[in-house]
Short mmCIF file of C-alpha atoms and ligand atoms in Angstrom, two decimals:
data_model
loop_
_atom_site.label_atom_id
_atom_site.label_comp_id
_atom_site.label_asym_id
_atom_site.label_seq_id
_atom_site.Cartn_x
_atom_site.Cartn_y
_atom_site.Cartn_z
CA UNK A 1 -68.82 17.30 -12.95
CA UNK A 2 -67.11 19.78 -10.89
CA UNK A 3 -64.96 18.43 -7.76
CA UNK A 4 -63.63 20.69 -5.03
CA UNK A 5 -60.31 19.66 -3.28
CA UNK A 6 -59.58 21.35 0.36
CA UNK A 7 -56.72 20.52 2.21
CA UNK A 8 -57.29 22.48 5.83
CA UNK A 9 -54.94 22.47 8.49
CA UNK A 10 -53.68 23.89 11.78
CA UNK A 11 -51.59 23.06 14.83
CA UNK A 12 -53.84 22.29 17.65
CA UNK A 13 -51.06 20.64 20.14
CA UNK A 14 -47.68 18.74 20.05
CA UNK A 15 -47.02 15.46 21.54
CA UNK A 16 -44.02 16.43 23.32
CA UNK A 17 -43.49 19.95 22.58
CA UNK A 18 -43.74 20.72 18.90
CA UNK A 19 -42.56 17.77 17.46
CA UNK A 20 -46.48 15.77 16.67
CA UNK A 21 -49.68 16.18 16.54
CA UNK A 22 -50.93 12.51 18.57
CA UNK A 23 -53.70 10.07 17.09
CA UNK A 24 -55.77 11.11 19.99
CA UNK A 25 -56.62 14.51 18.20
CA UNK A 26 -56.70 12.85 14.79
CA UNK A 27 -59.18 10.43 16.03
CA UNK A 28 -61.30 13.32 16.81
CA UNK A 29 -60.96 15.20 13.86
CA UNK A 30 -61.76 11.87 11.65
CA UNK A 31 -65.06 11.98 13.96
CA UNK A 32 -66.24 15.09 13.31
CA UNK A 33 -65.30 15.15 9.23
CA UNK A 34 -67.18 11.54 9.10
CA UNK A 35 -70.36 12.83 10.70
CA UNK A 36 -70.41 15.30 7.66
CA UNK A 37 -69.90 12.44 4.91
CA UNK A 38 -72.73 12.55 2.73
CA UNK A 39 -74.22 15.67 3.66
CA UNK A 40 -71.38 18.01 3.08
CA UNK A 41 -68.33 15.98 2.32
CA UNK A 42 -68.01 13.39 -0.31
CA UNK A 43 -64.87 11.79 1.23
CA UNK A 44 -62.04 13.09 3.38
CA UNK A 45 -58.86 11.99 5.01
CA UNK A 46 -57.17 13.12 8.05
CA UNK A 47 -53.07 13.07 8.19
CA UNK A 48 -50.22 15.14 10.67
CA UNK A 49 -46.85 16.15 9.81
CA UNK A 50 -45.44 17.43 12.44
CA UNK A 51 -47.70 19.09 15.35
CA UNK A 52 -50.09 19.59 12.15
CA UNK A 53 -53.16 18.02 11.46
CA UNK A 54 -54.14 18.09 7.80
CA UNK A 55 -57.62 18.02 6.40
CA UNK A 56 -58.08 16.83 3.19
CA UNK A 57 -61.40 17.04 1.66
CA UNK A 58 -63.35 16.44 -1.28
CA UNK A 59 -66.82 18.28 -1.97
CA UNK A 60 -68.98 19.69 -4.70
CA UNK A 61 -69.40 23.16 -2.68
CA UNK A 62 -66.82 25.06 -4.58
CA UNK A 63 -63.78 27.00 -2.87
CA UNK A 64 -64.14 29.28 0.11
CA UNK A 65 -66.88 27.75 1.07
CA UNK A 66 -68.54 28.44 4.20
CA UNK A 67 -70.35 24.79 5.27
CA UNK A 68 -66.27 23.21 4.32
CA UNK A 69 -64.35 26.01 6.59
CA UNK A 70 -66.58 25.64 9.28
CA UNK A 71 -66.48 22.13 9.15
CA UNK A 72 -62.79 22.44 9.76
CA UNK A 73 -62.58 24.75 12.56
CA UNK A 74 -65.32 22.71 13.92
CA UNK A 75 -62.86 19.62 13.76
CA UNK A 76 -59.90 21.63 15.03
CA UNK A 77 -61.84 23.48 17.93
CA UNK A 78 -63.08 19.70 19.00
CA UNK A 79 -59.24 18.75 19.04
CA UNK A 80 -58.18 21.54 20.96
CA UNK A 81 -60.65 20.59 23.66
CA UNK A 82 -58.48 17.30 24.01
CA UNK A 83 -55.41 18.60 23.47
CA UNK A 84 -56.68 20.83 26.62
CA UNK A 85 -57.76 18.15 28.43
CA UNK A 86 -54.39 16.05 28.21
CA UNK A 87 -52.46 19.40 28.08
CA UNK A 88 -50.41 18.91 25.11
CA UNK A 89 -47.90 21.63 24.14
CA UNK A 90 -49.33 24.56 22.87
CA UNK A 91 -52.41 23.39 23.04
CA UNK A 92 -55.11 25.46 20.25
CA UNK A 93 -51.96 27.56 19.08
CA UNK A 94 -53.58 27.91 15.36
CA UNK A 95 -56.76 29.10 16.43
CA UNK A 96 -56.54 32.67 16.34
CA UNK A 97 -60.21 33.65 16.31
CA UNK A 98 -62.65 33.36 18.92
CA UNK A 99 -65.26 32.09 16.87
CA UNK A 100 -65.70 31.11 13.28
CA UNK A 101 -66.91 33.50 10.76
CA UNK A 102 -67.28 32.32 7.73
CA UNK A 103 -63.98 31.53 6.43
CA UNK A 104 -60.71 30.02 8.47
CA UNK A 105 -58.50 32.53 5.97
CA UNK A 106 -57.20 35.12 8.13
CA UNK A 107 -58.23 33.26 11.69
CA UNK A 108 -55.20 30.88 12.00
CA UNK A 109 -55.75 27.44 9.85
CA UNK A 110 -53.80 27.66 6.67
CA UNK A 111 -55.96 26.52 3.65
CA UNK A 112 -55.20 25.29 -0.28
CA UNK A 113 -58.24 24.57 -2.15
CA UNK A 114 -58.74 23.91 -5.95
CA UNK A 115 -62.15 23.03 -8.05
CA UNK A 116 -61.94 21.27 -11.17
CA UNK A 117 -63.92 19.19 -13.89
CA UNK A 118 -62.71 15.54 -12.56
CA UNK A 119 -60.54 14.24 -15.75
CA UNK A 120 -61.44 10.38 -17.00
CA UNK A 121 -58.50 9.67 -14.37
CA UNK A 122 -57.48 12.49 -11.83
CA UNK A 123 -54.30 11.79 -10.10
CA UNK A 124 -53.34 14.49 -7.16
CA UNK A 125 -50.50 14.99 -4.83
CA UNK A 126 -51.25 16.72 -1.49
CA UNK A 127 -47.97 18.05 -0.07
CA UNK A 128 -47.98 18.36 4.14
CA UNK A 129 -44.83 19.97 5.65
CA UNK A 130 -43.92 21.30 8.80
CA UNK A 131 -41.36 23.96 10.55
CA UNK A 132 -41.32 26.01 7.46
CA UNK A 133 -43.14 28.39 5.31
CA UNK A 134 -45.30 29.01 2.22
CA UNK A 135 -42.29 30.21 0.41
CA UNK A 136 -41.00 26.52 0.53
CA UNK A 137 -42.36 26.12 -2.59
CA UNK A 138 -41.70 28.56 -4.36
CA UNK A 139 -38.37 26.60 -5.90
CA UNK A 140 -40.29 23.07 -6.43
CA UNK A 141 -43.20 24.73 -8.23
CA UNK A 142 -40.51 26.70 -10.34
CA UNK A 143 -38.82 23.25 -11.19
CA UNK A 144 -41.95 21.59 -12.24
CA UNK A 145 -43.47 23.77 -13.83
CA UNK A 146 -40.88 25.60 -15.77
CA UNK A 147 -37.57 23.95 -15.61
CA UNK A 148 -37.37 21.35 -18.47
CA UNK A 149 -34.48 19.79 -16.61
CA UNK A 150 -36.40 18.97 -13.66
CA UNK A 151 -39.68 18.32 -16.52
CA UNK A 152 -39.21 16.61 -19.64
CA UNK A 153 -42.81 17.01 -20.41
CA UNK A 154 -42.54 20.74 -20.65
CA UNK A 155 -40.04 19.86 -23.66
CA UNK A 156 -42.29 16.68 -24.98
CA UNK A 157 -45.75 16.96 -24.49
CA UNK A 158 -48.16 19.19 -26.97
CA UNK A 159 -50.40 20.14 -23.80
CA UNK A 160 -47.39 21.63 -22.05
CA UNK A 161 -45.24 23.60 -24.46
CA UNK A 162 -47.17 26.95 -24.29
CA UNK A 163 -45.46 26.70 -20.43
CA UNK A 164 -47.74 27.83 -17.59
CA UNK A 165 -48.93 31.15 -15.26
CA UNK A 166 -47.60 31.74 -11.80
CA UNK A 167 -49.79 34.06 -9.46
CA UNK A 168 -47.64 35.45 -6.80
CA UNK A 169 -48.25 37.18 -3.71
CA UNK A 170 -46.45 40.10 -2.65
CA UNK A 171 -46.94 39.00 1.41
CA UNK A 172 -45.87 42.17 2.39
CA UNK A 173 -47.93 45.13 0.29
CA UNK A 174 -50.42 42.26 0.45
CA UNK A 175 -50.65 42.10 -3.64
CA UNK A 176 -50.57 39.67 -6.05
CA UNK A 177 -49.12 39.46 -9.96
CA UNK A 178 -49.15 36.79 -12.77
CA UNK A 179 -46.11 36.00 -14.93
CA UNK A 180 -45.87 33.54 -17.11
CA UNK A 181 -42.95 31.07 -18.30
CA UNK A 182 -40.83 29.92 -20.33
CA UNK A 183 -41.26 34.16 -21.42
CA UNK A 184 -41.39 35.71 -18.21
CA UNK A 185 -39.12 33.10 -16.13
CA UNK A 186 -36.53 35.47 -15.54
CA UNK A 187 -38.97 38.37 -13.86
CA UNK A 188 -40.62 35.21 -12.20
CA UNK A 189 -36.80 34.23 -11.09
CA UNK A 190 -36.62 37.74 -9.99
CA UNK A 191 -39.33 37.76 -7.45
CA UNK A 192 -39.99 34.27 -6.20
CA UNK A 193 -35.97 34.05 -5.33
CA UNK A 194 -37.05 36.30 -2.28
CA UNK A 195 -38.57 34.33 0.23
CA UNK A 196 -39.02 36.91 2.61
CA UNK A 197 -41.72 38.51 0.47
CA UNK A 198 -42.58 36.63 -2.39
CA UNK A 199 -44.64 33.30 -2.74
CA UNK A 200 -46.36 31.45 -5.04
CA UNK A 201 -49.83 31.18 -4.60
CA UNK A 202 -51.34 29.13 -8.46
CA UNK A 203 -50.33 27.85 -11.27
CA UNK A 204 -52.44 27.35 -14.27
CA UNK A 205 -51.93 25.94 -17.44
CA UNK A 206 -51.58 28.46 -20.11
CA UNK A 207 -53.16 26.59 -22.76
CA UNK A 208 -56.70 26.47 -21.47
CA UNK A 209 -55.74 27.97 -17.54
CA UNK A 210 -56.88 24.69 -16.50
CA UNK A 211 -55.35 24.88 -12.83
CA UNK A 212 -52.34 22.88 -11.71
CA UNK A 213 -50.78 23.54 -8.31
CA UNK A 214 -52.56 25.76 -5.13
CA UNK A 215 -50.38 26.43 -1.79
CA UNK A 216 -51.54 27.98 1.31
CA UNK A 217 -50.25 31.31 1.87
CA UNK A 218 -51.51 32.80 5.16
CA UNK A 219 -49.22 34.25 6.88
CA UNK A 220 -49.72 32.88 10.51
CA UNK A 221 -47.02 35.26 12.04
CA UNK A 222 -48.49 38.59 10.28
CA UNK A 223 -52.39 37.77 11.65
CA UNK A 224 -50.92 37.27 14.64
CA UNK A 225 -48.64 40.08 15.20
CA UNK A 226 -46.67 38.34 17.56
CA UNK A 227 -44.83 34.24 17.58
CA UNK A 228 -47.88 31.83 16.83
CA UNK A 229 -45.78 29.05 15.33
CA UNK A 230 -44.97 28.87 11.49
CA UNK A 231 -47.32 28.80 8.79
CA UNK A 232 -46.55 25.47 8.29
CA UNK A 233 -47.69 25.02 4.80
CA UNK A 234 -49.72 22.69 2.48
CA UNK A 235 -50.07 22.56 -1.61
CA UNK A 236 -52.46 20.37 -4.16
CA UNK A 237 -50.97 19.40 -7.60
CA UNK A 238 -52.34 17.74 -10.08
CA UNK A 239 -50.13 15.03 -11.91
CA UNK A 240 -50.01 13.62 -15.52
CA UNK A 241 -51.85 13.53 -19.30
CA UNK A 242 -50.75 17.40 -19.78
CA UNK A 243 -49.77 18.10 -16.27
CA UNK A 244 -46.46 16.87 -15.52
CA UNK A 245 -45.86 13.23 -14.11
CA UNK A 246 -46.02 12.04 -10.83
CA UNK A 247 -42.34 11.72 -10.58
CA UNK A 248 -41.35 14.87 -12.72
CA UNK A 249 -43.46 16.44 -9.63
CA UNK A 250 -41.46 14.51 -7.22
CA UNK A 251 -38.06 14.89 -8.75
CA UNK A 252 -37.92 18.85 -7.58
CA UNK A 253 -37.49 17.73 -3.84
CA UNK A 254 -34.58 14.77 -5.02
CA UNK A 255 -32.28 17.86 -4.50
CA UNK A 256 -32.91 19.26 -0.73
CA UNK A 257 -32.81 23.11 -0.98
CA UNK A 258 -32.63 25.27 2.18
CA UNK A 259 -36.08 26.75 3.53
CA UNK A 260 -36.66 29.07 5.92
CA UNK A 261 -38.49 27.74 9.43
CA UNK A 262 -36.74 24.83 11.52
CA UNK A 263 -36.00 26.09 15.17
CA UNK A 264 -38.44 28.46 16.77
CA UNK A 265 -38.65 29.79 13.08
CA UNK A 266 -35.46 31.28 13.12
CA UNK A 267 -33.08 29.28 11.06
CA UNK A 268 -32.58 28.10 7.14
CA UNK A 269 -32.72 24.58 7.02
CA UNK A 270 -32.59 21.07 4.24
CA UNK A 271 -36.06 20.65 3.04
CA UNK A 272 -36.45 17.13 3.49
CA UNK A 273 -38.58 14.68 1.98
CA UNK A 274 -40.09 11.85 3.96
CA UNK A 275 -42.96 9.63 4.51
CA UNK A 276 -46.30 9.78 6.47
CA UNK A 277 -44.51 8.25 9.43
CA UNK A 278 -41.25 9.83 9.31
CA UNK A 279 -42.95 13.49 9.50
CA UNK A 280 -41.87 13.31 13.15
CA UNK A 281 -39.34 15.98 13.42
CA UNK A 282 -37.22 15.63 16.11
CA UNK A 283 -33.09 17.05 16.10
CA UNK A 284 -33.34 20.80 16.62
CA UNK A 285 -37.18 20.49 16.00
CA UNK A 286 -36.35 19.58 12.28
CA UNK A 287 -35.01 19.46 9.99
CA UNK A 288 -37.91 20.78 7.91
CA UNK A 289 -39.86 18.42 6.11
CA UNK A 290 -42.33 17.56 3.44
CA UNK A 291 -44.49 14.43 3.11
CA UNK A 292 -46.34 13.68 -0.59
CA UNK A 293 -49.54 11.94 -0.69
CA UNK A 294 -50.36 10.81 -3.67
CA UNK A 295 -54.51 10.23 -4.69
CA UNK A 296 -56.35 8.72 -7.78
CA UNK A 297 -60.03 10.97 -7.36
CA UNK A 298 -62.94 8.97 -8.82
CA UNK A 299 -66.10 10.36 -8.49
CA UNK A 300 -65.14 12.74 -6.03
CA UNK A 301 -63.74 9.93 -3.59
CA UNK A 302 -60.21 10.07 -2.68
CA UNK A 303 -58.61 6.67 -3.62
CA UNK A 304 -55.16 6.01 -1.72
CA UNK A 305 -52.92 7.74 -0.18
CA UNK A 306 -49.90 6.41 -2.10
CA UNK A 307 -46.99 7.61 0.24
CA UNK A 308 -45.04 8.94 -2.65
CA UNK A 309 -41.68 9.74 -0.28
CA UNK A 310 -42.04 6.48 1.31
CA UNK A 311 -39.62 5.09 -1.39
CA UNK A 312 -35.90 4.04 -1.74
CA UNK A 313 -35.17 6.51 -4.26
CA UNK A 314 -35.52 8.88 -1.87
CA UNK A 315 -33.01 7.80 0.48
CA UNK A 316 -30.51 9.80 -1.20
CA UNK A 317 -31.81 13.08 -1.00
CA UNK A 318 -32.77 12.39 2.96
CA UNK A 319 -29.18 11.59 3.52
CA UNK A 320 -27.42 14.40 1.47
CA UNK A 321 -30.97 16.35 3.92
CA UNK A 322 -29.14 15.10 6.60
CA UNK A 323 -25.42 16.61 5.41
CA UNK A 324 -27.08 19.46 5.01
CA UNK A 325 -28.10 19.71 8.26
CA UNK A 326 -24.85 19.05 10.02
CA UNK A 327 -22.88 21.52 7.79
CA UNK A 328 -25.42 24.52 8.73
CA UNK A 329 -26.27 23.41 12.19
CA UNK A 330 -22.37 24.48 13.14
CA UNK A 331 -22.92 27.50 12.23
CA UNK A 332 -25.45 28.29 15.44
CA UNK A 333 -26.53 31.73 16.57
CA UNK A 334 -24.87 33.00 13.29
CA UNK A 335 -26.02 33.97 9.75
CA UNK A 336 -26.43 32.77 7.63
CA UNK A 337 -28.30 29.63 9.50
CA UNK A 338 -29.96 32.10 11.23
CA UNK A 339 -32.63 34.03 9.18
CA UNK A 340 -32.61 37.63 8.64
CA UNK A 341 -34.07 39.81 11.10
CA UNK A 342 -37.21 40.28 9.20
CA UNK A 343 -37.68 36.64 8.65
CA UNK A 344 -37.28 35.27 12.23
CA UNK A 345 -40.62 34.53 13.81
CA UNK A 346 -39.30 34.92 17.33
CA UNK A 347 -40.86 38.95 18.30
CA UNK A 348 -39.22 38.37 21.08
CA UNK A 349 -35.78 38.74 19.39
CA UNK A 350 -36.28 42.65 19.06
CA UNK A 351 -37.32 42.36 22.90
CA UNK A 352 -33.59 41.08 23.47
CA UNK A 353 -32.27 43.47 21.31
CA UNK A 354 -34.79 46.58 22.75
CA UNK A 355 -32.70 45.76 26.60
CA UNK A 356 -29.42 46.84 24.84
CA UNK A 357 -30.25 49.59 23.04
CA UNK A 358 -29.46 52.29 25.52
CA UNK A 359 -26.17 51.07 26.17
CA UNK A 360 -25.07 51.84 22.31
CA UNK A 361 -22.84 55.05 22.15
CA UNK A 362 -21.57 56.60 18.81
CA UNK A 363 -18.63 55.49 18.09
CA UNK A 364 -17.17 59.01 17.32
CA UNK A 365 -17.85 59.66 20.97
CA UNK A 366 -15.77 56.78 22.33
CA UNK A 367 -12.78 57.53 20.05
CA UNK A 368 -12.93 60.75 21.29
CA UNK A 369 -12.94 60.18 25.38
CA UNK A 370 -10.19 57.64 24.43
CA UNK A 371 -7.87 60.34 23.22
CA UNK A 372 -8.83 62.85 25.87
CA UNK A 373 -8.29 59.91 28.41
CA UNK A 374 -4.76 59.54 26.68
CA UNK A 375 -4.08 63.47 26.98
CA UNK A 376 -4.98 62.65 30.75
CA UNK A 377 -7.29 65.03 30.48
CA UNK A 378 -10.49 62.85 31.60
CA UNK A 379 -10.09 59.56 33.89
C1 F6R B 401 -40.84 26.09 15.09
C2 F6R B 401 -41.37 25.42 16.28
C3 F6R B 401 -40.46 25.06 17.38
C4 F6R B 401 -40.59 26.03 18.54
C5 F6R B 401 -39.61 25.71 19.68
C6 F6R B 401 -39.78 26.63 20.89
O1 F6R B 401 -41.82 26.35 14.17
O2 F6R B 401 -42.55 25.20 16.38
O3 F6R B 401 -39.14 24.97 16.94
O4 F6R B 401 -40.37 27.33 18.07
O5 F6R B 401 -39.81 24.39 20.11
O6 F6R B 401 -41.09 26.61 21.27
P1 F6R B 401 -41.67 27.44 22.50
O7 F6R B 401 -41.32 28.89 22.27
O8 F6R B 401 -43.15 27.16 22.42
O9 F6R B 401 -41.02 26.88 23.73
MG1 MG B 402 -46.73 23.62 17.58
MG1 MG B 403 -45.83 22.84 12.82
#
């Protein structure tokens, strides 16, 4: 039978300032989704990292569906009413839309949904991060699903060896394209190595296109038009007997790369990985980081979470996070910790820039008064 996974989630309000989304808004969430258990939902379970609440959802409805997305914004509009009421920061910020209509794509909540024929056993990791963007995974998903080093399944299992398809959005032209490694890795390479305009969006299997990984991909800051936050993003994968392992999906984040995001979404910062109740970012509203939940899905319930970065092994690659973090944060104001124009989601930095703009002169005029001045022929 077919089994629809949505994971649906926005920031509603910080508890202080960006840094987390409080129980008091997760409590209501968890009311509203459990009023629909049964009748829409078969089973659900509500999570934060960061200042966002994540929805994850199981349901036979099918992706994009209408009933599930207004379900969430239904949960998320009830939560901004608290976070109102006990004025937390930036209280509703995801909810770009007056009113629902149909589907939360486009109107603020960032969304990664996958249907599937349940497997005998059907492990799934739901990956929750916050101050950074969809592009986050575009390394990680490269790693697992084409990088043998990072995979030894790729090299060793039968189900695996024909390698797998990557759709990828052009977030810019608003286009998409599918490659597909180990024989297009280098094109693949080519694009998703650009995080300012590339992102991975699916990955299938290319034996039978079974899917294998979904990440949310709206881009918060281009609905918007102006500074709404990051799109803080989520992804699904699916895990073992021809997908790659658990911890072959784990071992791409062992390594902390840098991500765009962090402070007022201006700065490249250590992706770190770190459990449910470490996704409290705190020193310069960061660093990044990324929380793994892992579920066994029986009959459409979700069994677990299994806090998958709630382990020793990753203690290492928090620390050599943390290194990271010192090295780049002395950098401050300066490339490259700070993103590229294009990428920083502060508008307001033009604005700063705009107030100076008059006051540039060509600098063929200014050699020239010099001289004159020289000549004493100008003061
Ligand atoms: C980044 C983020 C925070 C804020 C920062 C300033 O995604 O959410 O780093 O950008 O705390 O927030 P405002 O402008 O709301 O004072
Ligand atoms: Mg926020
Ligand atoms: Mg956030």
């Amino acid at each position: 039978e077919r089994v629809t996974i949505s994971v649906i989630k926005a920031d509603v309000g910080g508890l202080c300032g960006h840094t987390e989304a409080p129980e008091e808004l997760l409590d209501v969430c968890d009311y509203v989704l459990e009023e629909a258990v049964d009748e829409i939902l078969i089973d659900y379970y509500v999570t934060r990292c960061g200042d966002d609440i994540n929805l994850i959802m199981t349901h036979r409805l099918g992706i994009d569906n209408e009933k599930i997305h207004g379900l969430a914004w239904r949960a998320f509009e009830e939560a901004t009413k608290v976070a109102k009421e006990l004025k937390l920061y930036g209280a509703g910020q995801d909810l770009l839309a007056e009113a629902f209509s149909g589907n939360v794509r486009g109107m603020g909540p960032g969304c990664a949904e996958m249907e599937f024929v349940e497997r005998p056993s059907e492990p799934v990791i739901v990956f929750c991060c916050d101050k950074t963007d969809p592009s986050v995974f575009n390394l990680p998903l490269y790693r697992i699903f084409a990088d043998p080093f990072n995979t030894a399944g790729l090299v060793y299992d039968k189900s695996m060896i024909n390698g797998f398809k990557f759709d990828v959005l052009d977030v810019i032209e608003n286009k998409q394209i599918t490659l597909k490694a180990p024989e297009e890795s280098y094109q693949l390479l080519a694009l998703i190595g650009n995080l300012e305009r590339y992102c991975i969006k699916r990955v299938h299997r290319a034996k039978d296109n079974e899917i294998a990984a979904v990440v949310s991909s709206e881009k918060l800051n281009l609905i918007a038009g102006r500074y709404v936050g990051k799109d803080d993003p989520v992804a699904i994968v699916r895990a073992q007997s021809g997908m790659p392992a658990v911890g072959e999906v784990l071992e791409a984040f062992a390594t902390p790369h840098f991500v765009p995001g962090w402070m007022r979404g201006c700065h490249w910062g250590p992706l770190m990985p770190v459990s449910e109740e470490d996704a409290r970012p705190a020193r310069f509203d960061g660093p990044p980081r990324i929380m793994a939940l892992g579920f066994q899905i029986s009959n459409g319930k979700l069994i677990g979470p299994n806090d998958l970065f709630d382990d020793v092994s990753f203690n290492r690659a928090r620390e050599k996070a943390l290194e990271m973090a010192d090295m780049i944060r002395r950098m401050g104001p300066f490339q490259p910790h700070r993103l590229p124009e294009a990428m920083m989601e502060y508008t307001s930095v033009p604005e700063v820039l705009a107030e100076l703009k008059e006051r540039f002169v060509e600098t063929e005029k200014v050699e020239k008064a010099e001289k004159l001045r020289e000549r004493g022929e100008i003061e």
